[in-house]
Tab-separated table of C-alpha atoms and ligand atoms in Angstrom:
chain	number	residue	atom	x	y	z
A	1	MET	CA	16.592	-18.697	24.637
A	2	SER	CA	18.686	-17.381	21.771
A	3	GLU	CA	19.358	-13.859	22.102
A	4	ASP	CA	16.997	-13.074	19.172
A	5	THR	CA	14.340	-14.334	20.868
A	6	GLU	CA	14.330	-12.319	23.954
A	7	ALA	CA	12.325	-9.411	24.662
A	8	VAL	CA	14.005	-6.009	24.063
A	9	THR	CA	14.243	-4.368	27.685
A	10	ARG	CA	16.751	-1.947	26.754
A	11	ILE	CA	18.232	0.111	24.013
A	12	GLU	CA	21.651	2.004	23.591
A	13	THR	CA	21.187	5.853	23.245
A	14	PRO	CA	24.730	7.395	23.181
A	15	VAL	CA	24.425	11.328	22.778
A	16	TYR	CA	27.636	13.183	21.262
A	17	LEU	CA	28.111	16.969	21.009
A	18	GLN	CA	30.666	17.929	19.072
A	19	TYR	CA	32.251	21.323	20.009
A	20	ASN	CA	35.148	23.469	18.560
A	21	PHE	CA	36.061	25.338	21.523
A	22	THR	CA	38.449	28.535	20.466
A	23	ALA	CA	39.970	30.314	23.457
A	24	GLY	CA	39.106	34.091	24.018
A	25	ARG	CA	41.875	36.426	24.957
A	26	ALA	CA	41.819	35.888	28.135
A	27	PRO	CA	41.926	31.948	28.193
A	28	ALA	CA	44.349	31.712	25.571
A	29	ARG	CA	46.678	34.283	27.533
A	30	PHE	CA	46.329	31.761	30.739
A	31	LEU	CA	47.394	28.606	28.615
A	32	GLU	CA	50.147	30.047	26.679
A	33	ARG	CA	51.302	31.167	30.068
A	34	ILE	CA	51.241	27.596	31.853
A	35	ARG	CA	52.682	26.595	28.599
A	36	GLN	CA	55.626	28.272	30.466
A	37	GLY	CA	54.797	26.307	33.729
A	38	VAL	CA	53.097	29.685	35.254
A	39	LEU	CA	49.758	30.239	36.724
A	40	THR	CA	48.325	33.725	35.750
A	41	GLY	CA	45.081	35.008	36.450
A	42	GLN	CA	43.479	38.374	36.050
A	43	ARG	CA	42.100	41.061	38.451
A	44	CYS	CA	38.830	43.053	38.866
A	45	PRO	CA	39.730	47.172	38.471
A	46	ARG	CA	36.450	47.395	40.620
A	47	CYS	CA	36.023	44.677	43.193
A	48	ALA	CA	39.812	43.577	43.222
A	49	ASN	CA	38.764	39.985	42.954
A	50	VAL	CA	41.552	37.265	40.826
A	51	TYR	CA	40.311	35.044	38.964
A	52	ILE	CA	41.974	31.952	37.518
A	53	PRO	CA	41.569	31.169	34.742
A	54	PRO	CA	40.392	34.009	34.166
A	55	ARG	CA	37.553	34.864	31.158
A	56	GLY	CA	38.070	38.424	30.585
A	57	SER	CA	35.465	39.964	32.589
A	58	CYS	CA	34.291	40.070	36.118
A	59	PRO	CA	30.982	37.986	36.480
A	60	ALA	CA	30.250	40.412	39.276
A	61	CYS	CA	31.271	43.789	38.165
A	62	GLY	CA	30.330	43.219	34.806
A	63	VAL	CA	33.661	45.317	33.689
A	64	PRO	CA	37.060	43.726	31.947
A	65	THR	CA	39.824	42.254	34.168
A	66	GLU	CA	42.756	43.235	32.597
A	67	GLU	CA	45.638	43.004	35.076
A	68	GLU	CA	47.688	40.221	35.236
A	69	VAL	CA	48.485	38.452	38.539
A	70	VAL	CA	50.812	35.727	38.619
A	71	LEU	CA	49.655	33.136	41.360
A	72	PRO	CA	51.803	30.687	43.588
A	73	ASP	CA	50.741	26.847	42.772
A	74	LYS	CA	49.843	26.272	46.650
A	75	ALA	CA	46.137	25.874	47.230
A	76	THR	CA	43.271	25.418	49.699
A	77	VAL	CA	40.536	22.507	49.257
A	78	GLN	CA	36.868	24.595	48.952
A	79	SER	CA	35.346	21.288	48.701
A	80	PHE	CA	36.057	17.700	47.481
A	81	THR	CA	34.457	14.226	46.097
A	82	VAL	CA	36.021	11.229	46.260
A	83	VAL	CA	34.780	9.769	43.051
A	84	ALA	CA	33.919	5.707	43.285
A	85	ILE	CA	32.851	4.352	39.886
A	86	PRO	CA	35.042	4.110	36.585
A	87	ILE	CA	34.420	6.608	33.979
A	88	PRO	CA	34.627	5.273	30.408
A	89	ASN	CA	37.291	6.437	28.672
A	90	ASN	CA	38.731	8.218	31.875
A	91	PRO	CA	42.518	6.267	32.070
A	92	ILE	CA	41.801	7.363	36.202
A	93	LYS	CA	41.013	3.673	37.977
A	94	PRO	CA	38.922	5.326	40.755
A	95	PRO	CA	38.381	5.699	43.985
A	96	PHE	CA	40.260	9.171	43.433
A	97	VAL	CA	39.858	12.553	44.749
A	98	ILE	CA	38.763	15.175	42.553
A	99	ALA	CA	38.759	18.702	44.414
A	100	ASN	CA	37.893	22.843	44.165
A	101	LEU	CA	40.709	23.934	44.846
A	102	VAL	CA	41.518	28.121	45.303
A	103	LEU	CA	44.902	29.279	44.499
A	104	ASP	CA	46.504	31.636	47.283
A	105	GLY	CA	46.213	34.787	46.167
A	106	ALA	CA	42.746	33.807	43.946
A	107	ASN	CA	39.317	34.645	45.089
A	108	ILE	CA	37.803	31.363	42.832
A	109	SER	CA	38.255	27.836	42.064
A	110	PHE	CA	38.965	25.655	39.991
A	111	ILE	CA	38.610	21.955	39.969
A	112	HIS	CA	41.850	19.596	39.955
A	113	LEU	CA	42.940	15.883	40.698
A	114	MET	CA	44.416	14.896	44.255
A	115	SER	CA	46.972	12.891	44.755
A	116	GLU	CA	49.256	11.196	47.589
A	117	CYS	CA	47.056	11.169	50.017
A	118	GLU	CA	44.796	9.017	52.375
A	119	ASN	CA	41.371	9.673	50.129
A	120	SER	CA	39.613	9.315	53.654
A	121	GLU	CA	41.737	12.197	55.193
A	122	VAL	CA	41.201	14.825	52.627
A	123	HIS	CA	39.098	17.468	53.902
A	124	ILE	CA	38.120	21.253	53.631
A	125	GLY	CA	40.679	23.731	54.267
A	126	GLN	CA	43.099	21.156	53.649
A	127	ARG	CA	46.501	23.403	51.931
A	128	VAL	CA	47.627	21.597	49.069
A	129	GLN	CA	50.375	22.299	46.444
A	130	ALA	CA	50.629	21.280	42.244
A	131	VAL	CA	52.739	18.514	41.087
A	132	TRP	CA	53.799	19.115	37.993
A	133	LYS	CA	54.677	17.117	34.743
A	134	PRO	CA	58.152	17.311	33.636
A	135	GLU	CA	58.589	20.903	31.828
A	136	ALA	CA	59.690	18.592	28.130
A	137	GLU	CA	55.862	18.014	28.568
A	138	TRP	CA	54.422	20.996	29.428
A	139	THR	CA	52.079	22.128	27.001
A	140	TYR	CA	48.536	24.486	26.571
A	141	ALA	CA	46.819	22.576	29.182
A	142	MET	CA	46.025	22.526	32.911
A	143	ASP	CA	46.872	19.069	32.994
A	144	ASN	CA	50.647	20.399	33.003
A	145	ILE	CA	49.927	19.609	36.725
A	146	ARG	CA	49.486	16.661	37.262
A	147	TYR	CA	47.804	16.688	40.366
A	148	PHE	CA	47.582	18.309	44.020
A	149	LYS	CA	49.257	16.617	47.322
A	150	PRO	CA	48.601	17.512	50.443
A	151	ILE	CA	51.604	19.897	52.088
A	152	ASP	CA	52.229	20.497	56.398
A	153	GLU	CA	50.350	23.463	56.383
A	154	PRO	CA	47.218	24.306	59.609
A	155	ASP	CA	44.104	24.006	57.596
A	156	VAL	CA	42.169	27.341	56.499
A	157	PRO	CA	39.065	27.945	58.222
A	158	VAL	CA	36.062	28.171	56.059
A	159	ASP	CA	35.573	31.785	56.462
A	160	ARG	CA	38.883	32.449	55.182
A	161	ILE	CA	38.858	29.560	52.171
A	162	GLY	CA	39.246	32.084	48.792
A	163	ARG	CA	40.520	35.285	50.884
A	164	LEU	CA	44.173	34.744	51.500
A	165	PRO	CA	47.136	36.957	50.002
A	166	ILE	CA	49.377	35.984	46.866
A	167	GLY	CA	51.822	35.123	49.941
A	168	GLY	CA	50.062	32.583	51.299
A	169	TRP	CA	48.649	31.151	54.490
A	170	GLU	CA	51.539	30.966	56.291
A	171	ASP	CA	52.173	34.510	55.354
A	172	GLU	CA	48.442	36.079	56.860
A	173	GLN	CA	49.584	33.575	59.880
B	1	MET	CA	50.783	42.164	26.358
B	2	ALA	CA	51.646	40.435	23.082
B	3	GLN	CA	48.321	39.726	21.511
B	4	PRO	CA	48.435	35.142	22.940
B	5	ASP	CA	48.256	32.868	20.125
B	6	VAL	CA	44.214	31.601	18.612
B	7	LEU	CA	44.230	28.690	20.924
B	8	SER	CA	41.256	26.158	18.782
B	9	GLN	CA	40.781	22.854	19.447
B	10	ALA	CA	37.750	20.392	18.829
B	11	PHE	CA	36.685	17.820	21.421
B	12	GLU	CA	33.112	15.358	21.820
B	13	LEU	CA	31.284	15.481	24.511
B	14	GLY	CA	29.552	11.761	25.204
B	15	PHE	CA	26.733	10.880	27.156
B	16	THR	CA	26.798	7.222	26.288
B	17	TYR	CA	22.824	6.285	27.731
B	18	THR	CA	21.358	3.039	27.760
B	19	ARG	CA	17.853	2.809	28.534
B	20	SER	CA	15.616	0.535	29.915
B	21	THR	CA	12.394	0.680	27.724
B	22	GLY	CA	9.698	-0.645	29.611
B	23	PRO	CA	7.294	-3.602	28.914
B	24	VAL	CA	5.424	-1.278	26.316
B	25	VAL	CA	7.888	-0.197	23.803
B	26	GLY	CA	9.963	-2.855	24.635
B	27	ARG	CA	7.705	-4.976	23.005
B	28	PHE	CA	7.197	-2.288	20.252
B	29	LEU	CA	11.175	-2.494	19.178
B	30	THR	CA	10.720	-6.545	19.691
B	31	GLY	CA	7.910	-6.372	17.065
B	32	LEU	CA	10.681	-3.860	15.078
B	33	ARG	CA	13.173	-6.912	15.528
B	34	ASP	CA	11.134	-9.730	14.178
B	35	ARG	CA	10.000	-6.835	11.470
B	36	ARG	CA	6.322	-6.254	12.589
B	37	ILE	CA	4.506	-3.107	14.096
B	38	PHE	CA	2.734	-3.332	16.998
B	39	GLY	CA	-0.102	-0.888	18.099
B	40	ILE	CA	-1.771	-0.330	21.631
B	41	ARG	CA	-5.345	-0.317	21.815
B	42	ALA	CA	-6.862	3.062	23.985
B	43	SER	CA	-9.775	3.432	25.999
B	44	ASP	CA	-11.720	5.067	22.864
B	45	GLY	CA	-10.801	2.121	20.512
B	46	ARG	CA	-8.136	3.792	18.588
B	47	VAL	CA	-4.946	2.215	17.861
B	48	ILE	CA	-1.763	3.932	19.110
B	49	VAL	CA	1.416	3.543	17.178
B	50	PRO	CA	4.345	3.612	18.568
B	51	PRO	CA	2.172	2.255	21.559
B	52	MET	CA	1.781	4.223	24.562
B	53	GLU	CA	2.076	3.251	28.021
B	54	TYR	CA	-0.973	4.821	29.526
B	55	ASP	CA	-3.828	5.901	28.006
B	56	PRO	CA	-3.827	9.537	27.119
B	57	ALA	CA	-7.556	10.000	27.908
B	58	THR	CA	-8.110	8.114	31.540
B	59	ALA	CA	-4.260	7.760	32.455
B	60	GLU	CA	-5.115	3.710	33.047
B	61	ALA	CA	-2.234	1.082	31.739
B	62	LEU	CA	-2.891	-0.113	28.293
B	63	ASP	CA	-2.447	-3.799	27.273
B	64	GLU	CA	-3.912	-4.437	24.481
B	65	PHE	CA	-1.537	-4.513	21.411
B	66	VAL	CA	-2.611	-4.603	18.308
B	67	GLU	CA	-0.542	-5.782	15.274
B	68	VAL	CA	-0.403	-2.972	12.119
B	69	GLY	CA	0.212	-2.907	8.494
B	70	GLN	CA	3.365	-1.957	6.831
B	71	GLN	CA	1.818	0.036	4.587
B	72	GLY	CA	0.367	3.212	5.120
B	73	GLU	CA	-0.270	6.618	3.784
B	74	ILE	CA	1.201	10.143	4.066
B	75	VAL	CA	-0.879	12.588	6.549
B	76	SER	CA	2.129	15.276	6.303
B	77	TRP	CA	5.796	16.128	5.511
B	78	CYS	CA	8.642	18.156	5.069
B	79	TRP	CA	11.512	17.696	2.579
B	80	VAL	CA	14.942	17.882	3.826
B	81	LYS	CA	17.653	18.738	0.583
B	82	GLN	CA	20.607	18.661	2.566
B	83	PRO	CA	20.611	16.061	5.228
B	84	ARG	CA	22.821	16.935	7.716
B	85	ALA	CA	25.283	14.191	9.863
B	86	SER	CA	22.952	12.916	12.323
B	87	HIS	CA	20.015	12.539	9.732
B	88	PRO	CA	18.994	8.757	8.768
B	89	MET	CA	20.015	9.333	5.108
B	90	ASP	CA	22.805	10.984	3.207
B	91	THR	CA	20.710	11.736	0.280
B	92	ALA	CA	17.503	14.229	-0.050
B	93	PHE	CA	14.754	12.734	1.959
B	94	ALA	CA	11.438	13.662	3.850
B	95	TRP	CA	10.532	13.339	7.298
B	96	ALA	CA	7.106	12.553	7.316
B	97	MET	CA	3.799	11.627	9.689
B	98	ILE	CA	2.951	8.564	8.383
B	99	ARG	CA	-0.666	6.974	9.205
B	100	LEU	CA	-0.086	2.948	8.900
B	101	ASP	CA	-3.132	0.718	7.753
B	102	GLY	CA	-5.245	-0.113	10.866
B	103	ALA	CA	-3.689	2.758	12.945
B	104	ASP	CA	-5.772	5.738	13.756
B	105	VAL	CA	-3.069	8.162	14.646
B	106	PRO	CA	0.333	8.547	12.045
B	107	MET	CA	3.884	8.297	13.225
B	108	ILE	CA	7.272	10.033	12.366
B	109	HIS	CA	9.794	8.218	10.139
B	110	CYS	CA	11.406	9.192	7.333
B	111	VAL	CA	10.332	8.630	3.498
B	112	THR	CA	12.839	7.835	0.402
B	113	ALA	CA	12.019	9.563	-3.100
B	114	ALA	CA	13.719	10.323	-5.781
B	115	ALA	CA	12.230	14.210	-5.988
B	116	GLU	CA	10.340	15.973	-3.996
B	117	GLU	CA	7.904	16.442	-6.177
B	118	ASP	CA	6.917	12.765	-6.106
B	119	LEU	CA	5.527	13.054	-2.522
B	120	ALA	CA	2.427	14.465	-1.569
B	121	THR	CA	-0.111	13.772	1.353
B	122	GLY	CA	-2.204	10.948	1.152
B	123	ALA	CA	0.439	9.134	-1.122
B	124	ARG	CA	0.916	5.695	-0.357
B	125	VAL	CA	4.240	3.936	1.544
B	126	GLN	CA	5.363	1.114	2.442
B	127	VAL	CA	8.440	-0.169	5.152
B	128	VAL	CA	11.788	-0.938	3.990
B	129	TRP	CA	13.310	-2.914	6.971
B	130	ALA	CA	16.943	-2.175	7.708
B	131	ALA	CA	19.153	-5.463	6.939
B	132	GLU	CA	19.796	-5.960	9.964
B	133	THR	CA	17.305	-5.909	12.488
B	134	ARG	CA	17.766	-5.185	16.456
B	135	GLY	CA	15.409	-3.475	18.248
B	136	TYR	CA	15.677	0.154	17.102
B	137	ILE	CA	13.134	2.426	15.543
B	138	THR	CA	15.461	2.023	12.700
B	139	ASP	CA	15.181	-1.137	12.133
B	140	ILE	CA	12.703	0.481	10.126
B	141	ARG	CA	15.309	1.823	7.239
B	142	CYS	CA	12.442	4.487	5.828
B	143	PHE	CA	9.330	4.102	4.209
B	144	GLU	CA	9.208	4.207	0.112
B	145	LEU	CA	6.196	5.195	-2.082
B	146	ILE	CA	4.723	1.919	-3.273
B	147	GLY	CA	4.434	1.807	-6.990
B	148	GLU	CA	7.773	3.539	-7.530
C	1	ZN	ZN1	34.873	42.760	39.987
C-alpha cells in the first residue's frame, strides 16, 4: 500500500514557546562575574543563606539579598540522573550525567553536567570541581564551566550537603 | 557595586510532540486527507463532527461514522482584525462555529471574508481544501462564504 492509502494514526503537534529573557540586576551581575571566571552568589541578611545563581531576594525571608559572596568552584553532588535518551538538538550524546550540585559556601543547588567519571559510580555526597573552558571562550554563561569532575575528597554526609563553609569540606573536617 | 549591563536574549522552548490519534480521530483525519469529512452518530441519533470516541450521554464507545457535507452555516463567529503569528491566516479572518450539512453540532474553524460586514450568523459557507492534504485539521485551509 502506498503511504497515502494507509490510515492516519499519528500527527505531529509541536509547541514552540518564544521567550525574550532579560536578566534582572542580580542574575546580570552573576553573569557579568562568571564572564570573568568568578562564581558570585548573594547572602540573605536575615537567614544568612547563600544563593547562586542569585535572584536578588531570599525566597524564605522575602528580603533583598545585596551582599555578594564569591564562591569557590568545588561542589557536592546533592542528586543526579544518568540521561540515556537523546534530547533533540542537544549536542551531548547519552549516556551522560546531570547533577544538582551545591557549591561550598552555598545553600542552594544548581544543575550542571558531570564528566570524567564512571556514570555508574556517581553518588550523592560525591565531591566535584569545575572544569572551565579556556578563558578566551568565556562569555555571559554558566557553560563557561564545561562540566564538573570528581575530586579525591571524602564524601559529604547527606545532612551536611548544602551546609559546607566557603573553605570547603576539608576545612570543615 | 557598578550597575551591571542589561543582558537580554531571545530563546525558544520547543515541545516536539507526536500524538497518537486513536482510531476515531485517526479516521476523521484520514478522511480529511482524502478531502472528505466524517462525523460519528451518537446514541441519541445526533451526528457529531469532529467525531467523538465515546457517547456524551452513555459513555459507550461510538463507531458509526457518517460522512457529512462540505457546506454548512455559521452558528456564531468572531472577527480577528489583526491575526497573530500562530493564526491560520495572515490577513483578517473569522473564527466560527460552523454546522456542516448533515451534522447536528457545529465545529470550530476559520472563515475567510473580505470584510467583517460580509459575515452573519446563518451565512452559508463551504470548505476550501489545502493544496496538499496530509491528515491534519489544517487540510481544511478555511471556509469561504458561498456566492462570493
Ligand atoms: Zn533569608
